[in-house]
Amino acid sequence: MLDVIGAGLPRTGTSSMKAALERLGFGPCYHMYEILTHPGHVDHWLPVASGEPMDWERVFDGYRSTQDWPASHFYRELAELYPEAKVILTVRDPVRWHASMQTLIDGPRSLAARDVPPAAAQVLGQLRRMMPVMDTIRRAAMGPDFPMTADMPPVEVSTEFFDLHTETVKRIVPAERLLVVDVREGWEPLCAFLGVAVPEEPFPHLNDRDTIRNMMSKLVEEGVVSSPFDRR
């Protein structure tokens, strides 16, 4: 049963929000990292690529919240399935988002060009099965001008899409169910929205760029993907 549904695009502080939600008791939170660290989850998402119905109860079994693609792309369907759940739209400066997305593209591209040990190749082979799913999501959300295996489109095109996504979420999700937030705002707006006390510890600000680089490095060196989050 999901209590919180993420509607934010990748690279909008979704890693930080995942950590924050889990700290507040709304975990486990389903993030793309769940697929990276548990490649068996790929099978749950394959119906997306073939146009078959999704078994959302199976996908999110044991999870209380979601953030990041692929889950956040389906915020509308999930909001209907879980009418009591609240929706969080993470946002950031669209120009900086454009640059961050380019970094996201460059990381896997550079890894694909390197020789990797057999264990890493096995992990990558499993994750490649996810590419048709992500391509289907990308085309549905962004259109053909946003190829995830090439450079990002011009910044004007990208920022226009970003702004359109924000306005679409605000139009579709009732205001009383929706929090539009920049993670730099910290605990206060999130805790007020969820009706929980503000923790005494600092808000978890995770650098997605460094996290991805560290994960890729560990994959190449050891053939495993380690999560930046505490394991449950």
PDB file of C-alpha atoms in Angstrom:
ATOM      1  CA  MET A   1       0.000   0.000   0.000  1.00  0.00           C
ATOM      2  CA  LEU A   2       1.586   3.245  -1.132  1.00  0.00           C
ATOM      3  CA  ASP A   3       1.253   6.280   1.129  1.00  0.00           C
ATOM      4  CA  VAL A   4       3.394   8.648  -0.951  1.00  0.00           C
ATOM      5  CA  ILE A   5       3.706   8.794  -4.734  1.00  0.00           C
ATOM      6  CA  GLY A   6       6.567  10.598  -6.440  1.00  0.00           C
ATOM      7  CA  ALA A   7       5.815  12.566  -9.608  1.00  0.00           C
ATOM      8  CA  GLY A   8       9.216  14.210 -10.088  1.00  0.00           C
ATOM      9  CA  LEU A   9      11.466  13.713 -13.083  1.00  0.00           C
ATOM     10  CA  PRO A  10      14.859  12.041 -12.679  1.00  0.00           C
ATOM     11  CA  ARG A  11      17.600  14.326 -11.363  1.00  0.00           C
ATOM     12  CA  THR A  12      15.253  16.530  -9.334  1.00  0.00           C
ATOM     13  CA  GLY A  13      16.492  15.455  -5.912  1.00  0.00           C
ATOM     14  CA  THR A  14      14.705  12.118  -5.956  1.00  0.00           C
ATOM     15  CA  SER A  15      17.577  10.373  -4.161  1.00  0.00           C
ATOM     16  CA  SER A  16      17.462  12.908  -1.344  1.00  0.00           C
ATOM     17  CA  MET A  17      13.677  12.610  -1.177  1.00  0.00           C
ATOM     18  CA  LYS A  18      13.890   8.827  -1.010  1.00  0.00           C
ATOM     19  CA  ALA A  19      16.269   9.067   1.941  1.00  0.00           C
ATOM     20  CA  ALA A  20      14.060  11.673   3.626  1.00  0.00           C
ATOM     21  CA  LEU A  21      10.878   9.640   3.212  1.00  0.00           C
ATOM     22  CA  GLU A  22      12.539   6.563   4.643  1.00  0.00           C
ATOM     23  CA  ARG A  23      13.847   8.587   7.587  1.00  0.00           C
ATOM     24  CA  LEU A  24      10.291   9.795   8.259  1.00  0.00           C
ATOM     25  CA  GLY A  25       8.901   6.260   8.276  1.00  0.00           C
ATOM     26  CA  PHE A  26       7.491   6.169   4.750  1.00  0.00           C
ATOM     27  CA  GLY A  27       9.847   3.475   3.545  1.00  0.00           C
ATOM     28  CA  PRO A  28      10.878   1.400   1.874  1.00  0.00           C
ATOM     29  CA  CYS A  29      10.770   3.876  -1.018  1.00  0.00           C
ATOM     30  CA  TYR A  30      10.852   2.501  -4.548  1.00  0.00           C
ATOM     31  CA  HIS A  31      13.507   4.301  -6.602  1.00  0.00           C
ATOM     32  CA  MET A  32      15.486   3.358  -9.698  1.00  0.00           C
ATOM     33  CA  TYR A  33      18.173   2.212  -7.264  1.00  0.00           C
ATOM     34  CA  GLU A  34      15.898  -0.686  -6.323  1.00  0.00           C
ATOM     35  CA  ILE A  35      16.209  -2.004  -9.867  1.00  0.00           C
ATOM     36  CA  LEU A  36      19.947  -1.356 -10.000  1.00  0.00           C
ATOM     37  CA  THR A  37      20.542  -3.251  -6.778  1.00  0.00           C
ATOM     38  CA  HIS A  38      17.920  -5.939  -7.405  1.00  0.00           C
ATOM     39  CA  PRO A  39      18.014  -6.723 -11.156  1.00  0.00           C
ATOM     40  CA  GLY A  40      15.280  -9.310 -10.678  1.00  0.00           C
ATOM     41  CA  HIS A  41      12.868  -6.378 -10.420  1.00  0.00           C
ATOM     42  CA  VAL A  42      13.312  -5.893 -14.166  1.00  0.00           C
ATOM     43  CA  ASP A  43      10.795  -8.669 -14.771  1.00  0.00           C
ATOM     44  CA  HIS A  44       8.134  -6.664 -12.934  1.00  0.00           C
ATOM     45  CA  TRP A  45       8.477  -3.798 -15.429  1.00  0.00           C
ATOM     46  CA  LEU A  46       8.666  -5.674 -18.748  1.00  0.00           C
ATOM     47  CA  PRO A  47       4.905  -5.374 -19.429  1.00  0.00           C
ATOM     48  CA  VAL A  48       5.437  -1.622 -19.916  1.00  0.00           C
ATOM     49  CA  ALA A  49       7.458  -2.252 -23.074  1.00  0.00           C
ATOM     50  CA  SER A  50       4.947  -4.714 -24.508  1.00  0.00           C
ATOM     51  CA  GLY A  51       1.882  -2.634 -23.691  1.00  0.00           C
ATOM     52  CA  GLU A  52       0.462  -5.214 -21.299  1.00  0.00           C
ATOM     53  CA  PRO A  53      -1.337  -4.305 -18.064  1.00  0.00           C
ATOM     54  CA  MET A  54       0.864  -3.695 -15.055  1.00  0.00           C
ATOM     55  CA  ASP A  55       0.410  -5.546 -11.784  1.00  0.00           C
ATOM     56  CA  TRP A  56       1.138  -2.585  -9.520  1.00  0.00           C
ATOM     57  CA  GLU A  57       0.475  -4.558  -6.353  1.00  0.00           C
ATOM     58  CA  ARG A  58       3.265  -6.918  -7.351  1.00  0.00           C
ATOM     59  CA  VAL A  59       5.657  -4.150  -8.371  1.00  0.00           C
ATOM     60  CA  PHE A  60       5.315  -2.243  -5.102  1.00  0.00           C
ATOM     61  CA  ASP A  61       4.772  -5.143  -2.742  1.00  0.00           C
ATOM     62  CA  GLY A  62       6.405  -4.182   0.555  1.00  0.00           C
ATOM     63  CA  TYR A  63       6.975  -0.516  -0.404  1.00  0.00           C
ATOM     64  CA  ARG A  64       5.270   2.541   1.097  1.00  0.00           C
ATOM     65  CA  SER A  65       6.461   5.272  -1.259  1.00  0.00           C
ATOM     66  CA  THR A  66       7.948   5.918  -4.694  1.00  0.00           C
ATOM     67  CA  GLN A  67      10.420   8.326  -6.264  1.00  0.00           C
ATOM     68  CA  ASP A  68      12.168   8.637  -9.632  1.00  0.00           C
ATOM     69  CA  TRP A  69      11.568   6.847 -12.908  1.00  0.00           C
ATOM     70  CA  PRO A  70      10.240   4.362 -13.766  1.00  0.00           C
ATOM     71  CA  ALA A  71       7.689   4.654 -10.950  1.00  0.00           C
ATOM     72  CA  SER A  72       7.188   8.421 -11.083  1.00  0.00           C
ATOM     73  CA  HIS A  73       6.160   8.316 -14.741  1.00  0.00           C
ATOM     74  CA  PHE A  74       3.008   6.469 -13.662  1.00  0.00           C
ATOM     75  CA  TYR A  75       1.954   8.930 -10.957  1.00  0.00           C
ATOM     76  CA  ARG A  76      -1.510   9.327 -12.498  1.00  0.00           C
ATOM     77  CA  GLU A  77      -2.267   5.612 -12.497  1.00  0.00           C
ATOM     78  CA  LEU A  78      -0.894   5.194  -8.988  1.00  0.00           C
ATOM     79  CA  ALA A  79      -2.827   8.185  -7.667  1.00  0.00           C
ATOM     80  CA  GLU A  80      -6.032   6.566  -8.915  1.00  0.00           C
ATOM     81  CA  LEU A  81      -5.110   3.152  -7.505  1.00  0.00           C
ATOM     82  CA  TYR A  82      -4.168   4.614  -4.112  1.00  0.00           C
ATOM     83  CA  PRO A  83      -6.632   7.501  -3.603  1.00  0.00           C
ATOM     84  CA  GLU A  84      -5.457   8.155  -0.045  1.00  0.00           C
ATOM     85  CA  ALA A  85      -1.806   8.520  -1.043  1.00  0.00           C
ATOM     86  CA  LYS A  86      -0.178  11.940  -1.244  1.00  0.00           C
ATOM     87  CA  VAL A  87       1.821  13.061  -4.271  1.00  0.00           C
ATOM     88  CA  ILE A  88       5.199  14.805  -4.176  1.00  0.00           C
ATOM     89  CA  LEU A  89       6.541  16.647  -7.216  1.00  0.00           C
ATOM     90  CA  THR A  90      10.250  17.388  -6.791  1.00  0.00           C
ATOM     91  CA  VAL A  91      11.444  20.338  -8.876  1.00  0.00           C
ATOM     92  CA  ARG A  92      14.641  22.289  -9.491  1.00  0.00           C
ATOM     93  CA  ASP A  93      15.989  24.973 -11.797  1.00  0.00           C
ATOM     94  CA  PRO A  94      15.193  23.658 -15.314  1.00  0.00           C
ATOM     95  CA  VAL A  95      18.517  24.790 -16.795  1.00  0.00           C
ATOM     96  CA  ARG A  96      20.472  22.954 -14.107  1.00  0.00           C
ATOM     97  CA  TRP A  97      18.202  19.952 -14.629  1.00  0.00           C
ATOM     98  CA  HIS A  98      19.146  19.905 -18.311  1.00  0.00           C
ATOM     99  CA  ALA A  99      22.856  19.778 -17.431  1.00  0.00           C
ATOM    100  CA  SER A 100      22.274  17.083 -14.824  1.00  0.00           C
ATOM    101  CA  MET A 101      20.371  14.921 -17.284  1.00  0.00           C
ATOM    102  CA  GLN A 102      23.303  15.139 -19.702  1.00  0.00           C
ATOM    103  CA  THR A 103      25.547  13.816 -16.940  1.00  0.00           C
ATOM    104  CA  LEU A 104      23.106  10.944 -16.419  1.00  0.00           C
ATOM    105  CA  ILE A 105      23.406  10.047 -20.104  1.00  0.00           C
ATOM    106  CA  ASP A 106      27.192  10.347 -20.202  1.00  0.00           C
ATOM    107  CA  GLY A 107      27.798   7.939 -17.304  1.00  0.00           C
ATOM    108  CA  PRO A 108      26.383   4.710 -18.806  1.00  0.00           C
ATOM    109  CA  ARG A 109      27.722   5.695 -22.227  1.00  0.00           C
ATOM    110  CA  SER A 110      31.299   5.882 -20.935  1.00  0.00           C
ATOM    111  CA  LEU A 111      30.884   2.610 -19.038  1.00  0.00           C
ATOM    112  CA  ALA A 112      29.620   0.832 -22.150  1.00  0.00           C
ATOM    113  CA  ALA A 113      32.843   1.755 -23.938  1.00  0.00           C
ATOM    114  CA  ARG A 114      35.061   0.083 -21.299  1.00  0.00           C
ATOM    115  CA  ASP A 115      36.096  -3.499 -20.791  1.00  0.00           C
ATOM    116  CA  VAL A 116      34.467  -4.779 -17.642  1.00  0.00           C
ATOM    117  CA  PRO A 117      34.979  -7.991 -15.639  1.00  0.00           C
ATOM    118  CA  PRO A 118      32.594 -10.925 -16.245  1.00  0.00           C
ATOM    119  CA  ALA A 119      30.634 -10.274 -13.066  1.00  0.00           C
ATOM    120  CA  ALA A 120      29.990  -6.672 -14.106  1.00  0.00           C
ATOM    121  CA  ALA A 121      29.072  -7.753 -17.632  1.00  0.00           C
ATOM    122  CA  GLN A 122      26.466 -10.102 -16.182  1.00  0.00           C
ATOM    123  CA  VAL A 123      24.900  -7.326 -14.134  1.00  0.00           C
ATOM    124  CA  LEU A 124      24.893  -4.972 -17.115  1.00  0.00           C
ATOM    125  CA  GLY A 125      23.353  -7.648 -19.303  1.00  0.00           C
ATOM    126  CA  GLN A 126      20.451  -8.012 -16.893  1.00  0.00           C
ATOM    127  CA  LEU A 127      19.958  -4.263 -16.711  1.00  0.00           C
ATOM    128  CA  ARG A 128      19.936  -3.965 -20.516  1.00  0.00           C
ATOM    129  CA  ARG A 129      16.650  -5.847 -20.390  1.00  0.00           C
ATOM    130  CA  MET A 130      15.255  -2.735 -18.744  1.00  0.00           C
ATOM    131  CA  MET A 131      16.165  -0.482 -21.674  1.00  0.00           C
ATOM    132  CA  PRO A 132      12.977  -1.156 -23.713  1.00  0.00           C
ATOM    133  CA  VAL A 133      10.944  -0.205 -20.654  1.00  0.00           C
ATOM    134  CA  MET A 134      12.847   3.039 -20.129  1.00  0.00           C
ATOM    135  CA  ASP A 135      12.673   3.829 -23.837  1.00  0.00           C
ATOM    136  CA  THR A 136       8.894   3.346 -23.793  1.00  0.00           C
ATOM    137  CA  ILE A 137       8.609   5.663 -20.788  1.00  0.00           C
ATOM    138  CA  ARG A 138      10.926   8.222 -22.347  1.00  0.00           C
ATOM    139  CA  ARG A 139       8.933   8.323 -25.570  1.00  0.00           C
ATOM    140  CA  ALA A 140       5.633   8.614 -23.720  1.00  0.00           C
ATOM    141  CA  ALA A 141       6.886  11.390 -21.454  1.00  0.00           C
ATOM    142  CA  MET A 142       9.322  13.339 -23.582  1.00  0.00           C
ATOM    143  CA  GLY A 143       8.757  12.422 -27.208  1.00  0.00           C
ATOM    144  CA  PRO A 144      11.321  11.460 -29.860  1.00  0.00           C
ATOM    145  CA  ASP A 145      13.406  14.607 -29.314  1.00  0.00           C
ATOM    146  CA  PHE A 146      14.673  13.266 -25.986  1.00  0.00           C
ATOM    147  CA  PRO A 147      16.882  10.243 -26.869  1.00  0.00           C
ATOM    148  CA  MET A 148      18.306   8.854 -23.659  1.00  0.00           C
ATOM    149  CA  THR A 149      21.303   7.311 -25.434  1.00  0.00           C
ATOM    150  CA  ALA A 150      22.477  10.537 -27.106  1.00  0.00           C
ATOM    151  CA  ASP A 151      22.986  14.139 -26.119  1.00  0.00           C
ATOM    152  CA  MET A 152      20.120  16.067 -24.595  1.00  0.00           C
ATOM    153  CA  PRO A 153      18.205  18.397 -26.934  1.00  0.00           C
ATOM    154  CA  PRO A 154      18.931  22.138 -26.762  1.00  0.00           C
ATOM    155  CA  VAL A 155      18.360  23.656 -23.354  1.00  0.00           C
ATOM    156  CA  GLU A 156      15.352  25.656 -24.589  1.00  0.00           C
ATOM    157  CA  VAL A 157      13.574  22.452 -25.661  1.00  0.00           C
ATOM    158  CA  SER A 158      14.448  20.642 -22.451  1.00  0.00           C
ATOM    159  CA  THR A 159      13.357  23.419 -20.136  1.00  0.00           C
ATOM    160  CA  GLU A 160      10.081  23.797 -22.015  1.00  0.00           C
ATOM    161  CA  PHE A 161       9.371  20.118 -21.402  1.00  0.00           C
ATOM    162  CA  PHE A 162      10.338  20.440 -17.735  1.00  0.00           C
ATOM    163  CA  ASP A 163       7.948  23.347 -17.207  1.00  0.00           C
ATOM    164  CA  LEU A 164       5.174  21.528 -19.052  1.00  0.00           C
ATOM    165  CA  HIS A 165       5.592  18.480 -16.836  1.00  0.00           C
ATOM    166  CA  THR A 166       5.338  20.622 -13.719  1.00  0.00           C
ATOM    167  CA  GLU A 167       2.185  22.333 -14.918  1.00  0.00           C
ATOM    168  CA  THR A 168       0.625  19.029 -15.983  1.00  0.00           C
ATOM    169  CA  VAL A 169       1.123  17.458 -12.556  1.00  0.00           C
ATOM    170  CA  LYS A 170      -0.316  20.543 -10.862  1.00  0.00           C
ATOM    171  CA  ARG A 171      -3.332  20.401 -13.161  1.00  0.00           C
ATOM    172  CA  ILE A 172      -4.001  16.689 -12.730  1.00  0.00           C
ATOM    173  CA  VAL A 173      -3.378  16.187  -9.009  1.00  0.00           C
ATOM    174  CA  PRO A 174      -5.731  17.992  -6.612  1.00  0.00           C
ATOM    175  CA  ALA A 175      -3.914  20.711  -4.670  1.00  0.00           C
ATOM    176  CA  GLU A 176      -4.735  19.138  -1.304  1.00  0.00           C
ATOM    177  CA  ARG A 177      -2.928  15.932  -2.338  1.00  0.00           C
ATOM    178  CA  LEU A 178       0.108  17.596  -3.922  1.00  0.00           C
ATOM    179  CA  LEU A 179       3.379  19.023  -2.624  1.00  0.00           C
ATOM    180  CA  VAL A 180       5.596  20.808  -5.138  1.00  0.00           C
ATOM    181  CA  VAL A 181       8.992  21.091  -3.488  1.00  0.00           C
ATOM    182  CA  ASP A 182      12.667  21.746  -4.071  1.00  0.00           C
ATOM    183  CA  VAL A 183      14.680  19.487  -1.755  1.00  0.00           C
ATOM    184  CA  ARG A 184      16.840  22.484  -0.845  1.00  0.00           C
ATOM    185  CA  GLU A 185      13.853  23.661   1.235  1.00  0.00           C
ATOM    186  CA  GLY A 186      14.655  20.942   3.765  1.00  0.00           C
ATOM    187  CA  TRP A 187      12.380  19.173   6.222  1.00  0.00           C
ATOM    188  CA  GLU A 188       9.730  21.795   6.990  1.00  0.00           C
ATOM    189  CA  PRO A 189       7.479  21.718   3.895  1.00  0.00           C
ATOM    190  CA  LEU A 190       7.757  17.930   3.590  1.00  0.00           C
ATOM    191  CA  CYS A 191       6.960  17.254   7.241  1.00  0.00           C
ATOM    192  CA  ALA A 192       4.078  19.723   7.258  1.00  0.00           C
ATOM    193  CA  PHE A 193       2.616  18.054   4.168  1.00  0.00           C
ATOM    194  CA  LEU A 194       2.919  14.567   5.649  1.00  0.00           C
ATOM    195  CA  GLY A 195       1.832  15.603   9.122  1.00  0.00           C
ATOM    196  CA  VAL A 196       4.937  14.397  10.927  1.00  0.00           C
ATOM    197  CA  ALA A 197       7.478  15.987  13.263  1.00  0.00           C
ATOM    198  CA  VAL A 198      10.626  17.590  11.883  1.00  0.00           C
ATOM    199  CA  PRO A 199      13.703  15.476  12.702  1.00  0.00           C
ATOM    200  CA  GLU A 200      16.571  17.078  14.582  1.00  0.00           C
ATOM    201  CA  GLU A 201      19.111  15.779  12.070  1.00  0.00           C
ATOM    202  CA  PRO A 202      19.947  17.605   8.816  1.00  0.00           C
ATOM    203  CA  PHE A 203      17.913  16.905   5.699  1.00  0.00           C
ATOM    204  CA  PRO A 204      19.674  14.227   3.594  1.00  0.00           C
ATOM    205  CA  HIS A 205      21.172  15.928   0.548  1.00  0.00           C
ATOM    206  CA  LEU A 206      22.591  13.242  -1.747  1.00  0.00           C
ATOM    207  CA  ASN A 207      24.597  14.242  -4.797  1.00  0.00           C
ATOM    208  CA  ASP A 208      23.206  12.143  -7.637  1.00  0.00           C
ATOM    209  CA  ARG A 209      26.234  12.778  -9.844  1.00  0.00           C
ATOM    210  CA  ASP A 210      28.725  11.520  -7.263  1.00  0.00           C
ATOM    211  CA  THR A 211      26.457   8.639  -6.309  1.00  0.00           C
ATOM    212  CA  ILE A 212      26.202   7.411  -9.885  1.00  0.00           C
ATOM    213  CA  ARG A 213      29.943   7.723 -10.411  1.00  0.00           C
ATOM    214  CA  ASN A 214      30.630   5.721  -7.258  1.00  0.00           C
ATOM    215  CA  MET A 215      28.143   3.037  -8.253  1.00  0.00           C
ATOM    216  CA  MET A 216      29.638   2.734 -11.739  1.00  0.00           C
ATOM    217  CA  SER A 217      33.150   2.516 -10.305  1.00  0.00           C
ATOM    218  CA  LYS A 218      32.168  -0.259  -7.903  1.00  0.00           C
ATOM    219  CA  LEU A 219      30.422  -2.104 -10.707  1.00  0.00           C
ATOM    220  CA  VAL A 220      33.536  -2.039 -12.872  1.00  0.00           C
ATOM    221  CA  GLU A 221      35.870  -2.995 -10.032  1.00  0.00           C
ATOM    222  CA  GLU A 222      33.774  -5.599  -8.215  1.00  0.00           C
ATOM    223  CA  GLY A 223      30.921  -6.525 -10.534  1.00  0.00           C
ATOM    224  CA  VAL A 224      28.270  -5.437  -8.049  1.00  0.00           C
ATOM    225  CA  VAL A 225      26.034  -2.428  -7.609  1.00  0.00           C
ATOM    226  CA  SER A 226      25.898  -1.014  -4.095  1.00  0.00           C
ATOM    227  CA  SER A 227      23.079   1.217  -2.949  1.00  0.00           C
ATOM    228  CA  PRO A 228      23.852   4.595  -1.368  1.00  0.00           C
ATOM    229  CA  PHE A 229      21.037   3.896   1.083  1.00  0.00           C
ATOM    230  CA  ASP A 230      21.073   1.759   4.182  1.00  0.00           C
ATOM    231  CA  ARG A 231      19.917  -1.732   3.349  1.00  0.00           C
ATOM    232  CA  ARG A 232      16.775  -2.975   4.995  1.00  0.00           C
TER     233      ARG A 232
END
